[in-house]
mmCIF file with all atom_site columns, C-alpha atoms in Angstrom:
data_model
loop_
_atom_site.group_PDB
_atom_site.id
_atom_site.type_symbol
_atom_site.label_atom_id
_atom_site.label_alt_id
_atom_site.label_comp_id
_atom_site.label_asym_id
_atom_site.label_entity_id
_atom_site.label_seq_id
_atom_site.pdbx_PDB_ins_code
_atom_site.Cartn_x
_atom_site.Cartn_y
_atom_site.Cartn_z
_atom_site.occupancy
_atom_site.B_iso_or_equiv
_atom_site.pdbx_formal_charge
_atom_site.auth_seq_id
_atom_site.auth_comp_id
_atom_site.auth_asym_id
_atom_site.auth_atom_id
_atom_site.pdbx_PDB_model_num
ATOM 1   C CA . UNK A 1 1   ? 102.292 146.783 204.209 1.00 0.00 ? 1   UNK A CA 1
ATOM 2   C CA . UNK A 1 2   ? 103.079 144.368 201.725 1.00 0.00 ? 2   UNK A CA 1
ATOM 3   C CA . UNK A 1 3   ? 105.652 141.736 201.839 1.00 0.00 ? 3   UNK A CA 1
ATOM 4   C CA . UNK A 1 4   ? 108.092 140.450 200.535 1.00 0.00 ? 4   UNK A CA 1
ATOM 5   C CA . UNK A 1 5   ? 107.127 139.619 196.396 1.00 0.00 ? 5   UNK A CA 1
ATOM 6   C CA . UNK A 1 6   ? 108.694 136.686 193.660 1.00 0.00 ? 6   UNK A CA 1
ATOM 7   C CA . UNK A 1 7   ? 107.660 136.378 190.179 1.00 0.00 ? 7   UNK A CA 1
ATOM 8   C CA . UNK A 1 8   ? 107.334 134.329 188.792 1.00 0.00 ? 8   UNK A CA 1
ATOM 9   C CA . UNK A 1 9   ? 105.533 131.575 190.721 1.00 0.00 ? 9   UNK A CA 1
ATOM 10  C CA . UNK A 1 10  ? 107.365 128.834 188.699 1.00 0.00 ? 10  UNK A CA 1
ATOM 11  C CA . UNK A 1 11  ? 109.526 128.201 185.862 1.00 0.00 ? 11  UNK A CA 1
ATOM 12  C CA . UNK A 1 12  ? 110.464 125.838 183.416 1.00 0.00 ? 12  UNK A CA 1
ATOM 13  C CA . UNK A 1 13  ? 113.818 126.043 181.013 1.00 0.00 ? 13  UNK A CA 1
ATOM 14  C CA . UNK A 1 14  ? 116.294 123.735 179.412 1.00 0.00 ? 14  UNK A CA 1
ATOM 15  C CA . UNK A 1 15  ? 119.641 123.204 179.920 1.00 0.00 ? 15  UNK A CA 1
ATOM 16  C CA . UNK A 1 16  ? 121.584 125.872 178.822 1.00 0.00 ? 16  UNK A CA 1
ATOM 17  C CA . UNK A 1 17  ? 119.289 128.710 178.828 1.00 0.00 ? 17  UNK A CA 1
ATOM 18  C CA . UNK A 1 18  ? 119.540 131.530 180.906 1.00 0.00 ? 18  UNK A CA 1
ATOM 19  C CA . UNK A 1 19  ? 116.761 132.584 183.788 1.00 0.00 ? 19  UNK A CA 1
ATOM 20  C CA . UNK A 1 20  ? 116.201 135.590 185.540 1.00 0.00 ? 20  UNK A CA 1
ATOM 21  C CA . UNK A 1 21  ? 114.061 135.721 188.412 1.00 0.00 ? 21  UNK A CA 1
ATOM 22  C CA . UNK A 1 22  ? 112.065 138.818 190.149 1.00 0.00 ? 22  UNK A CA 1
ATOM 23  C CA . UNK A 1 23  ? 112.120 140.268 193.670 1.00 0.00 ? 23  UNK A CA 1
ATOM 24  C CA . UNK A 1 24  ? 110.082 143.063 195.565 1.00 0.00 ? 24  UNK A CA 1
ATOM 25  C CA . UNK A 1 25  ? 111.441 143.636 199.162 1.00 0.00 ? 25  UNK A CA 1
ATOM 26  C CA . UNK A 1 26  ? 108.987 144.359 202.016 1.00 0.00 ? 26  UNK A CA 1
ATOM 27  C CA . UNK A 1 27  ? 108.215 147.745 202.456 1.00 0.00 ? 27  UNK A CA 1
ATOM 28  C CA . UNK A 1 28  ? 111.572 149.498 204.117 1.00 0.00 ? 28  UNK A CA 1
ATOM 29  C CA . UNK A 1 29  ? 113.453 148.100 203.575 1.00 0.00 ? 29  UNK A CA 1
ATOM 30  C CA . UNK A 1 30  ? 116.899 148.198 201.413 1.00 0.00 ? 30  UNK A CA 1
ATOM 31  C CA . UNK A 1 31  ? 118.843 144.513 201.667 1.00 0.00 ? 31  UNK A CA 1
ATOM 32  C CA . UNK A 1 32  ? 118.242 141.635 199.809 1.00 0.00 ? 32  UNK A CA 1
ATOM 33  C CA . UNK A 1 33  ? 118.915 137.945 200.148 1.00 0.00 ? 33  UNK A CA 1
ATOM 34  C CA . UNK A 1 34  ? 119.158 135.123 197.664 1.00 0.00 ? 34  UNK A CA 1
ATOM 35  C CA . UNK A 1 35  ? 118.558 131.239 198.427 1.00 0.00 ? 35  UNK A CA 1
ATOM 36  C CA . UNK A 1 36  ? 118.809 128.787 196.549 1.00 0.00 ? 36  UNK A CA 1
ATOM 37  C CA . UNK A 1 37  ? 116.585 125.562 198.216 1.00 0.00 ? 37  UNK A CA 1
ATOM 38  C CA . UNK A 1 38  ? 117.224 122.374 196.823 1.00 0.00 ? 38  UNK A CA 1
ATOM 39  C CA . UNK A 1 39  ? 115.066 119.643 197.526 1.00 0.00 ? 39  UNK A CA 1
ATOM 40  C CA . UNK A 1 40  ? 114.866 118.413 200.848 1.00 0.00 ? 40  UNK A CA 1
ATOM 41  C CA . UNK A 1 41  ? 117.994 120.361 201.795 1.00 0.00 ? 41  UNK A CA 1
ATOM 42  C CA . UNK A 1 42  ? 118.181 123.782 203.520 1.00 0.00 ? 42  UNK A CA 1
ATOM 43  C CA . UNK A 1 43  ? 118.457 127.077 201.788 1.00 0.00 ? 43  UNK A CA 1
ATOM 44  C CA . UNK A 1 44  ? 121.668 127.990 200.541 1.00 0.00 ? 44  UNK A CA 1
ATOM 45  C CA . UNK A 1 45  ? 122.848 131.981 200.676 1.00 0.00 ? 45  UNK A CA 1
ATOM 46  C CA . UNK A 1 46  ? 123.642 132.639 197.515 1.00 0.00 ? 46  UNK A CA 1
ATOM 47  C CA . UNK A 1 47  ? 124.042 136.699 197.376 1.00 0.00 ? 47  UNK A CA 1
ATOM 48  C CA . UNK A 1 48  ? 123.123 139.574 199.388 1.00 0.00 ? 48  UNK A CA 1
ATOM 49  C CA . UNK A 1 49  ? 122.417 143.253 197.831 1.00 0.00 ? 49  UNK A CA 1
ATOM 50  C CA . UNK A 1 50  ? 122.682 146.485 199.404 1.00 0.00 ? 50  UNK A CA 1
ATOM 51  C CA . UNK A 1 51  ? 122.782 149.956 198.170 1.00 0.00 ? 51  UNK A CA 1
ATOM 52  C CA . UNK A 1 52  ? 122.447 148.373 194.581 1.00 0.00 ? 52  UNK A CA 1
ATOM 53  C CA . UNK A 1 53  ? 126.088 146.116 195.384 1.00 0.00 ? 53  UNK A CA 1
ATOM 54  C CA . UNK A 1 54  ? 127.084 142.453 196.402 1.00 0.00 ? 54  UNK A CA 1
ATOM 55  C CA . UNK A 1 55  ? 128.151 142.842 199.646 1.00 0.00 ? 55  UNK A CA 1
ATOM 56  C CA . UNK A 1 56  ? 128.904 139.047 200.074 1.00 0.00 ? 56  UNK A CA 1
ATOM 57  C CA . UNK A 1 57  ? 128.421 136.344 198.425 1.00 0.00 ? 57  UNK A CA 1
ATOM 58  C CA . UNK A 1 58  ? 128.273 132.352 198.932 1.00 0.00 ? 58  UNK A CA 1
ATOM 59  C CA . UNK A 1 59  ? 129.271 129.672 197.468 1.00 0.00 ? 59  UNK A CA 1
ATOM 60  C CA . UNK A 1 60  ? 128.297 129.413 193.496 1.00 0.00 ? 60  UNK A CA 1
ATOM 61  C CA . UNK A 1 61  ? 129.599 130.105 190.087 1.00 0.00 ? 61  UNK A CA 1
ATOM 62  C CA . UNK A 1 62  ? 129.924 133.331 188.092 1.00 0.00 ? 62  UNK A CA 1
ATOM 63  C CA . UNK A 1 63  ? 127.091 131.813 186.169 1.00 0.00 ? 63  UNK A CA 1
ATOM 64  C CA . UNK A 1 64  ? 124.387 133.015 188.915 1.00 0.00 ? 64  UNK A CA 1
ATOM 65  C CA . UNK A 1 65  ? 124.716 136.698 189.149 1.00 0.00 ? 65  UNK A CA 1
ATOM 66  C CA . UNK A 1 66  ? 122.626 140.070 190.797 1.00 0.00 ? 66  UNK A CA 1
ATOM 67  C CA . UNK A 1 67  ? 120.580 143.210 190.591 1.00 0.00 ? 67  UNK A CA 1
ATOM 68  C CA . UNK A 1 68  ? 120.131 145.060 193.471 1.00 0.00 ? 68  UNK A CA 1
ATOM 69  C CA . UNK A 1 69  ? 117.818 148.896 191.605 1.00 0.00 ? 69  UNK A CA 1
ATOM 70  C CA . UNK A 1 70  ? 117.343 152.004 193.485 1.00 0.00 ? 70  UNK A CA 1
ATOM 71  C CA . UNK A 1 71  ? 113.477 151.211 194.720 1.00 0.00 ? 71  UNK A CA 1
ATOM 72  C CA . UNK A 1 72  ? 115.956 148.008 195.874 1.00 0.00 ? 72  UNK A CA 1
ATOM 73  C CA . UNK A 1 73  ? 113.974 146.045 193.883 1.00 0.00 ? 73  UNK A CA 1
ATOM 74  C CA . UNK A 1 74  ? 116.213 142.428 192.988 1.00 0.00 ? 74  UNK A CA 1
ATOM 75  C CA . UNK A 1 75  ? 117.611 140.278 190.321 1.00 0.00 ? 75  UNK A CA 1
ATOM 76  C CA . UNK A 1 76  ? 118.871 136.846 190.200 1.00 0.00 ? 76  UNK A CA 1
ATOM 77  C CA . UNK A 1 77  ? 120.413 135.623 187.093 1.00 0.00 ? 77  UNK A CA 1
ATOM 78  C CA . UNK A 1 78  ? 121.515 132.236 186.281 1.00 0.00 ? 78  UNK A CA 1
ATOM 79  C CA . UNK A 1 79  ? 123.302 131.624 183.369 1.00 0.00 ? 79  UNK A CA 1
ATOM 80  C CA . UNK A 1 80  ? 123.673 128.176 181.044 1.00 0.00 ? 80  UNK A CA 1
ATOM 81  C CA . UNK A 1 81  ? 121.103 126.837 183.203 1.00 0.00 ? 81  UNK A CA 1
ATOM 82  C CA . UNK A 1 82  ? 122.205 122.941 183.950 1.00 0.00 ? 82  UNK A CA 1
ATOM 83  C CA . UNK A 1 83  ? 120.073 120.147 185.198 1.00 0.00 ? 83  UNK A CA 1
ATOM 84  C CA . UNK A 1 84  ? 121.491 120.728 189.260 1.00 0.00 ? 84  UNK A CA 1
ATOM 85  C CA . UNK A 1 85  ? 120.395 124.487 189.079 1.00 0.00 ? 85  UNK A CA 1
ATOM 86  C CA . UNK A 1 86  ? 116.815 122.932 189.561 1.00 0.00 ? 86  UNK A CA 1
ATOM 87  C CA . UNK A 1 87  ? 115.317 124.036 193.303 1.00 0.00 ? 87  UNK A CA 1
ATOM 88  C CA . UNK A 1 88  ? 112.926 126.458 194.467 1.00 0.00 ? 88  UNK A CA 1
ATOM 89  C CA . UNK A 1 89  ? 115.246 130.467 194.781 1.00 0.00 ? 89  UNK A CA 1
ATOM 90  C CA . UNK A 1 90  ? 113.856 132.738 197.443 1.00 0.00 ? 90  UNK A CA 1
ATOM 91  C CA . UNK A 1 91  ? 113.966 135.730 198.340 1.00 0.00 ? 91  UNK A CA 1
ATOM 92  C CA . UNK A 1 92  ? 114.868 137.408 201.366 1.00 0.00 ? 92  UNK A CA 1
ATOM 93  C CA . UNK A 1 93  ? 114.472 141.129 202.948 1.00 0.00 ? 93  UNK A CA 1
ATOM 94  C CA . UNK A 1 94  ? 115.495 143.060 205.773 1.00 0.00 ? 94  UNK A CA 1
ATOM 95  C CA . UNK A 1 95  ? 116.624 146.554 206.978 1.00 0.00 ? 95  UNK A CA 1
ATOM 96  C CA . UNK A 1 96  ? 119.800 147.433 207.307 1.00 0.00 ? 96  UNK A CA 1
ATOM 97  C CA . UNK A 1 97  ? 119.685 148.011 211.150 1.00 0.00 ? 97  UNK A CA 1
ATOM 98  C CA . UNK A 1 98  ? 118.212 144.331 211.628 1.00 0.00 ? 98  UNK A CA 1
ATOM 99  C CA . UNK A 1 99  ? 118.941 140.774 210.569 1.00 0.00 ? 99  UNK A CA 1
ATOM 100 C CA . UNK A 1 100 ? 115.303 139.644 210.502 1.00 0.00 ? 100 UNK A CA 1
ATOM 101 C CA . UNK A 1 101 ? 115.190 138.459 207.229 1.00 0.00 ? 101 UNK A CA 1
ATOM 102 C CA . UNK A 1 102 ? 111.341 138.171 205.015 1.00 0.00 ? 102 UNK A CA 1
ATOM 103 C CA . UNK A 1 103 ? 110.935 136.065 202.539 1.00 0.00 ? 103 UNK A CA 1
ATOM 104 C CA . UNK A 1 104 ? 109.541 135.798 199.898 1.00 0.00 ? 104 UNK A CA 1
ATOM 105 C CA . UNK A 1 105 ? 107.209 132.316 198.503 1.00 0.00 ? 105 UNK A CA 1
ATOM 106 C CA . UNK A 1 106 ? 109.734 131.402 196.412 1.00 0.00 ? 106 UNK A CA 1
ATOM 107 C CA . UNK A 1 107 ? 111.001 130.309 192.593 1.00 0.00 ? 107 UNK A CA 1
ATOM 108 C CA . UNK A 1 108 ? 109.839 126.884 191.891 1.00 0.00 ? 108 UNK A CA 1
ATOM 109 C CA . UNK A 1 109 ? 112.980 126.306 188.390 1.00 0.00 ? 109 UNK A CA 1
ATOM 110 C CA . UNK A 1 110 ? 112.157 123.291 186.501 1.00 0.00 ? 110 UNK A CA 1
ATOM 111 C CA . UNK A 1 111 ? 115.357 122.467 184.321 1.00 0.00 ? 111 UNK A CA 1
ATOM 112 C CA . UNK A 1 112 ? 114.997 120.154 182.010 1.00 0.00 ? 112 UNK A CA 1
ATOM 113 C CA . UNK B 2 1   ? 128.827 124.461 206.773 1.00 0.00 ? 1   UNK B CA 1
ATOM 114 C CA . UNK B 2 2   ? 126.072 124.473 208.967 1.00 0.00 ? 2   UNK B CA 1
ATOM 115 C CA . UNK B 2 3   ? 126.698 125.298 213.067 1.00 0.00 ? 3   UNK B CA 1
ATOM 116 C CA . UNK B 2 4   ? 123.982 123.452 214.451 1.00 0.00 ? 4   UNK B CA 1
ATOM 117 C CA . UNK B 2 5   ? 122.572 120.236 215.400 1.00 0.00 ? 5   UNK B CA 1
ATOM 118 C CA . UNK B 2 6   ? 119.369 119.535 215.118 1.00 0.00 ? 6   UNK B CA 1
ATOM 119 C CA . UNK B 2 7   ? 116.873 115.845 215.257 1.00 0.00 ? 7   UNK B CA 1
ATOM 120 C CA . UNK B 2 8   ? 115.910 115.460 211.184 1.00 0.00 ? 8   UNK B CA 1
ATOM 121 C CA . UNK B 2 9   ? 111.954 114.690 212.865 1.00 0.00 ? 9   UNK B CA 1
ATOM 122 C CA . UNK B 2 10  ? 109.776 114.731 215.804 1.00 0.00 ? 10  UNK B CA 1
ATOM 123 C CA . UNK B 2 11  ? 105.455 114.565 216.895 1.00 0.00 ? 11  UNK B CA 1
ATOM 124 C CA . UNK B 2 12  ? 104.036 116.047 219.258 1.00 0.00 ? 12  UNK B CA 1
ATOM 125 C CA . UNK B 2 13  ? 100.070 116.261 219.963 1.00 0.00 ? 13  UNK B CA 1
ATOM 126 C CA . UNK B 2 14  ? 97.682  118.925 218.716 1.00 0.00 ? 14  UNK B CA 1
ATOM 127 C CA . UNK B 2 15  ? 96.838  121.794 221.599 1.00 0.00 ? 15  UNK B CA 1
ATOM 128 C CA . UNK B 2 16  ? 100.472 119.961 223.927 1.00 0.00 ? 16  UNK B CA 1
ATOM 129 C CA . UNK B 2 17  ? 103.862 121.582 223.897 1.00 0.00 ? 17  UNK B CA 1
ATOM 130 C CA . UNK B 2 18  ? 106.023 121.436 221.424 1.00 0.00 ? 18  UNK B CA 1
ATOM 131 C CA . UNK B 2 19  ? 110.028 121.143 222.513 1.00 0.00 ? 19  UNK B CA 1
ATOM 132 C CA . UNK B 2 20  ? 112.412 121.347 219.253 1.00 0.00 ? 20  UNK B CA 1
ATOM 133 C CA . UNK B 2 21  ? 115.789 121.040 220.615 1.00 0.00 ? 21  UNK B CA 1
ATOM 134 C CA . UNK B 2 22  ? 118.936 122.621 218.802 1.00 0.00 ? 22  UNK B CA 1
ATOM 135 C CA . UNK B 2 23  ? 123.023 122.416 219.483 1.00 0.00 ? 23  UNK B CA 1
ATOM 136 C CA . UNK B 2 24  ? 125.302 125.076 218.814 1.00 0.00 ? 24  UNK B CA 1
ATOM 137 C CA . UNK B 2 25  ? 128.259 124.227 220.281 1.00 0.00 ? 25  UNK B CA 1
ATOM 138 C CA . UNK B 2 26  ? 130.649 125.893 218.363 1.00 0.00 ? 26  UNK B CA 1
ATOM 139 C CA . UNK B 2 27  ? 128.540 129.549 218.960 1.00 0.00 ? 27  UNK B CA 1
ATOM 140 C CA . UNK B 2 28  ? 130.340 132.909 219.413 1.00 0.00 ? 28  UNK B CA 1
ATOM 141 C CA . UNK B 2 29  ? 129.670 135.229 222.032 1.00 0.00 ? 29  UNK B CA 1
ATOM 142 C CA . UNK B 2 30  ? 128.426 137.117 218.601 1.00 0.00 ? 30  UNK B CA 1
ATOM 143 C CA . UNK B 2 31  ? 126.123 134.721 216.796 1.00 0.00 ? 31  UNK B CA 1
ATOM 144 C CA . UNK B 2 32  ? 122.753 135.402 217.526 1.00 0.00 ? 32  UNK B CA 1
ATOM 145 C CA . UNK B 2 33  ? 120.016 132.032 217.041 1.00 0.00 ? 33  UNK B CA 1
ATOM 146 C CA . UNK B 2 34  ? 117.634 132.636 214.848 1.00 0.00 ? 34  UNK B CA 1
ATOM 147 C CA . UNK B 2 35  ? 114.771 130.788 214.397 1.00 0.00 ? 35  UNK B CA 1
ATOM 148 C CA . UNK B 2 36  ? 112.882 129.534 211.900 1.00 0.00 ? 36  UNK B CA 1
ATOM 149 C CA . UNK B 2 37  ? 109.832 127.255 209.820 1.00 0.00 ? 37  UNK B CA 1
ATOM 150 C CA . UNK B 2 38  ? 109.085 126.516 206.646 1.00 0.00 ? 38  UNK B CA 1
ATOM 151 C CA . UNK B 2 39  ? 105.681 124.925 205.444 1.00 0.00 ? 39  UNK B CA 1
ATOM 152 C CA . UNK B 2 40  ? 105.788 122.959 202.585 1.00 0.00 ? 40  UNK B CA 1
ATOM 153 C CA . UNK B 2 41  ? 108.280 124.061 200.691 1.00 0.00 ? 41  UNK B CA 1
ATOM 154 C CA . UNK B 2 42  ? 106.853 128.150 200.699 1.00 0.00 ? 42  UNK B CA 1
ATOM 155 C CA . UNK B 2 43  ? 109.256 131.034 201.898 1.00 0.00 ? 43  UNK B CA 1
ATOM 156 C CA . UNK B 2 44  ? 110.452 130.404 205.811 1.00 0.00 ? 44  UNK B CA 1
ATOM 157 C CA . UNK B 2 45  ? 108.660 131.957 208.210 1.00 0.00 ? 45  UNK B CA 1
ATOM 158 C CA . UNK B 2 46  ? 110.508 134.325 210.841 1.00 0.00 ? 46  UNK B CA 1
ATOM 159 C CA . UNK B 2 47  ? 109.682 132.773 214.307 1.00 0.00 ? 47  UNK B CA 1
ATOM 160 C CA . UNK B 2 48  ? 111.915 134.497 217.358 1.00 0.00 ? 48  UNK B CA 1
ATOM 161 C CA . UNK B 2 49  ? 115.398 135.256 217.607 1.00 0.00 ? 49  UNK B CA 1
ATOM 162 C CA . UNK B 2 50  ? 118.026 135.477 220.680 1.00 0.00 ? 50  UNK B CA 1
ATOM 163 C CA . UNK B 2 51  ? 121.338 136.195 221.767 1.00 0.00 ? 51  UNK B CA 1
ATOM 164 C CA . UNK B 2 52  ? 122.150 134.499 225.602 1.00 0.00 ? 52  UNK B CA 1
ATOM 165 C CA . UNK B 2 53  ? 118.636 135.993 227.077 1.00 0.00 ? 53  UNK B CA 1
ATOM 166 C CA . UNK B 2 54  ? 114.938 134.164 227.011 1.00 0.00 ? 54  UNK B CA 1
ATOM 167 C CA . UNK B 2 55  ? 112.649 135.561 224.155 1.00 0.00 ? 55  UNK B CA 1
ATOM 168 C CA . UNK B 2 56  ? 109.152 134.699 223.694 1.00 0.00 ? 56  UNK B CA 1
ATOM 169 C CA . UNK B 2 57  ? 106.904 136.694 221.324 1.00 0.00 ? 57  UNK B CA 1
ATOM 170 C CA . UNK B 2 58  ? 103.147 135.710 220.160 1.00 0.00 ? 58  UNK B CA 1
ATOM 171 C CA . UNK B 2 59  ? 104.259 133.059 218.422 1.00 0.00 ? 59  UNK B CA 1
ATOM 172 C CA . UNK B 2 60  ? 106.894 130.808 220.373 1.00 0.00 ? 60  UNK B CA 1
ATOM 173 C CA . UNK B 2 61  ? 109.444 131.332 223.353 1.00 0.00 ? 61  UNK B CA 1
ATOM 174 C CA . UNK B 2 62  ? 113.098 130.451 222.877 1.00 0.00 ? 62  UNK B CA 1
ATOM 175 C CA . UNK B 2 63  ? 115.020 129.213 225.361 1.00 0.00 ? 63  UNK B CA 1
ATOM 176 C CA . UNK B 2 64  ? 119.039 129.599 225.018 1.00 0.00 ? 64  UNK B CA 1
ATOM 177 C CA . UNK B 2 65  ? 121.333 127.777 227.902 1.00 0.00 ? 65  UNK B CA 1
ATOM 178 C CA . UNK B 2 66  ? 123.631 129.615 230.166 1.00 0.00 ? 66  UNK B CA 1
ATOM 179 C CA . UNK B 2 67  ? 126.713 128.284 228.324 1.00 0.00 ? 67  UNK B CA 1
ATOM 180 C CA . UNK B 2 68  ? 125.191 129.678 225.398 1.00 0.00 ? 68  UNK B CA 1
ATOM 181 C CA . UNK B 2 69  ? 126.318 125.802 223.030 1.00 0.00 ? 69  UNK B CA 1
ATOM 182 C CA . UNK B 2 70  ? 121.642 124.876 222.870 1.00 0.00 ? 70  UNK B CA 1
ATOM 183 C CA . UNK B 2 71  ? 118.640 125.793 222.728 1.00 0.00 ? 71  UNK B CA 1
ATOM 184 C CA . UNK B 2 72  ? 115.346 125.234 222.882 1.00 0.00 ? 72  UNK B CA 1
ATOM 185 C CA . UNK B 2 73  ? 111.790 126.269 220.917 1.00 0.00 ? 73  UNK B CA 1
ATOM 186 C CA . UNK B 2 74  ? 108.677 125.604 222.932 1.00 0.00 ? 74  UNK B CA 1
ATOM 187 C CA . UNK B 2 75  ? 106.057 126.542 221.325 1.00 0.00 ? 75  UNK B CA 1
ATOM 188 C CA . UNK B 2 76  ? 102.807 126.778 223.884 1.00 0.00 ? 76  UNK B CA 1
ATOM 189 C CA . UNK B 2 77  ? 100.359 125.390 221.753 1.00 0.00 ? 77  UNK B CA 1
ATOM 190 C CA . UNK B 2 78  ? 101.213 123.895 219.202 1.00 0.00 ? 78  UNK B CA 1
ATOM 191 C CA . UNK B 2 79  ? 97.669  123.264 216.090 1.00 0.00 ? 79  UNK B CA 1
ATOM 192 C CA . UNK B 2 80  ? 97.801  121.404 212.987 1.00 0.00 ? 80  UNK B CA 1
ATOM 193 C CA . UNK B 2 81  ? 99.083  124.667 211.115 1.00 0.00 ? 81  UNK B CA 1
ATOM 194 C CA . UNK B 2 82  ? 102.227 124.324 213.117 1.00 0.00 ? 82  UNK B CA 1
ATOM 195 C CA . UNK B 2 83  ? 104.015 120.980 211.247 1.00 0.00 ? 83  UNK B CA 1
ATOM 196 C CA . UNK B 2 84  ? 106.282 122.624 209.572 1.00 0.00 ? 84  UNK B CA 1
ATOM 197 C CA . UNK B 2 85  ? 110.353 121.936 209.151 1.00 0.00 ? 85  UNK B CA 1
ATOM 198 C CA . UNK B 2 86  ? 111.576 124.021 211.819 1.00 0.00 ? 86  UNK B CA 1
ATOM 199 C CA . UNK B 2 87  ? 115.688 125.629 211.430 1.00 0.00 ? 87  UNK B CA 1
ATOM 200 C CA . UNK B 2 88  ? 117.327 126.535 214.000 1.00 0.00 ? 88  UNK B CA 1
ATOM 201 C CA . UNK B 2 89  ? 120.336 129.012 212.640 1.00 0.00 ? 89  UNK B CA 1
ATOM 202 C CA . UNK B 2 90  ? 122.958 130.776 214.378 1.00 0.00 ? 90  UNK B CA 1
ATOM 203 C CA . UNK B 2 91  ? 124.095 133.535 211.990 1.00 0.00 ? 91  UNK B CA 1
ATOM 204 C CA . UNK B 2 92  ? 127.983 135.107 211.493 1.00 0.00 ? 92  UNK B CA 1
ATOM 205 C CA . UNK B 2 93  ? 130.019 137.166 211.056 1.00 0.00 ? 93  UNK B CA 1
ATOM 206 C CA . UNK B 2 94  ? 131.638 137.108 207.914 1.00 0.00 ? 94  UNK B CA 1
ATOM 207 C CA . UNK B 2 95  ? 135.636 138.651 206.319 1.00 0.00 ? 95  UNK B CA 1
ATOM 208 C CA . UNK B 2 96  ? 134.151 142.416 206.148 1.00 0.00 ? 96  UNK B CA 1
ATOM 209 C CA . UNK B 2 97  ? 132.221 142.069 209.016 1.00 0.00 ? 97  UNK B CA 1
ATOM 210 C CA . UNK B 2 98  ? 129.228 141.180 207.458 1.00 0.00 ? 98  UNK B CA 1
ATOM 211 C CA . UNK B 2 99  ? 126.380 138.853 208.683 1.00 0.00 ? 99  UNK B CA 1
ATOM 212 C CA . UNK B 2 100 ? 124.978 135.877 206.971 1.00 0.00 ? 100 UNK B CA 1
ATOM 213 C CA . UNK B 2 101 ? 122.459 133.270 208.125 1.00 0.00 ? 101 UNK B CA 1
ATOM 214 C CA . UNK B 2 102 ? 124.060 130.022 208.178 1.00 0.00 ? 102 UNK B CA 1
ATOM 215 C CA . UNK B 2 103 ? 120.974 127.253 207.510 1.00 0.00 ? 103 UNK B CA 1
ATOM 216 C CA . UNK B 2 104 ? 121.451 123.353 208.387 1.00 0.00 ? 104 UNK B CA 1
ATOM 217 C CA . UNK B 2 105 ? 118.507 120.927 207.673 1.00 0.00 ? 105 UNK B CA 1
ATOM 218 C CA . UNK B 2 106 ? 115.933 121.516 209.936 1.00 0.00 ? 106 UNK B CA 1
ATOM 219 C CA . UNK B 2 107 ? 113.473 119.311 212.197 1.00 0.00 ? 107 UNK B CA 1
ATOM 220 C CA . UNK B 2 108 ? 110.263 118.281 210.722 1.00 0.00 ? 108 UNK B CA 1
ATOM 221 C CA . UNK B 2 109 ? 107.723 118.752 213.085 1.00 0.00 ? 109 UNK B CA 1
ATOM 222 C CA . UNK B 2 110 ? 104.386 117.164 212.626 1.00 0.00 ? 110 UNK B CA 1
ATOM 223 C CA . UNK B 2 111 ? 102.043 117.840 214.707 1.00 0.00 ? 111 UNK B CA 1
ATOM 224 C CA . UNK B 2 112 ? 98.641  115.178 214.863 1.00 0.00 ? 112 UNK B CA 1
ATOM 225 C CA . UNK B 2 113 ? 95.578  115.281 215.814 1.00 0.00 ? 113 UNK B CA 1
#
């Protein structure tokens, strides 16, 4: 049973660029949540997708957008990258009937 | 804003029980307590969750006080591989009855040989 997978593992971008991160949920899960984790901090909720729609959103600017596909996989897009966007980006999946979220290994984004 | 308070760090001897406390004095009646751990910048790993009753699984036990204002995660026989940051999290309800996990800073547990 495959767990949550994320790609790429690491990414280096420069300020102003755009980035797309990808996530495949655990088998049987239909809900995907994205988090940003700065060094030394706990994960901060970005948004959650269910049935291909954004169901709820944290306190992040519109530069952060996402998408969910019919196979439940998801993308996180960040436009106009800032130095402060450097972080570990985590994807978590869950089933609608349960809130137990299972996390992927994360994507380490470095903005120079 | 985090609804939990945890000590920033703790030590435990290998083979002994690790007891990690968490305060959540503002928790509401329908809000669950979840515990996750994160080993050095890997993805967080689910451990256990509960509402009001004590819970036990193959990884740990969760003891919730009767007033639900605090809880303790117990790792019965800590090993070096249990060294990690442990997060105590409250699942809250947003507008529209959506549920969300609110993360704090966690407790960095060091298991020593």
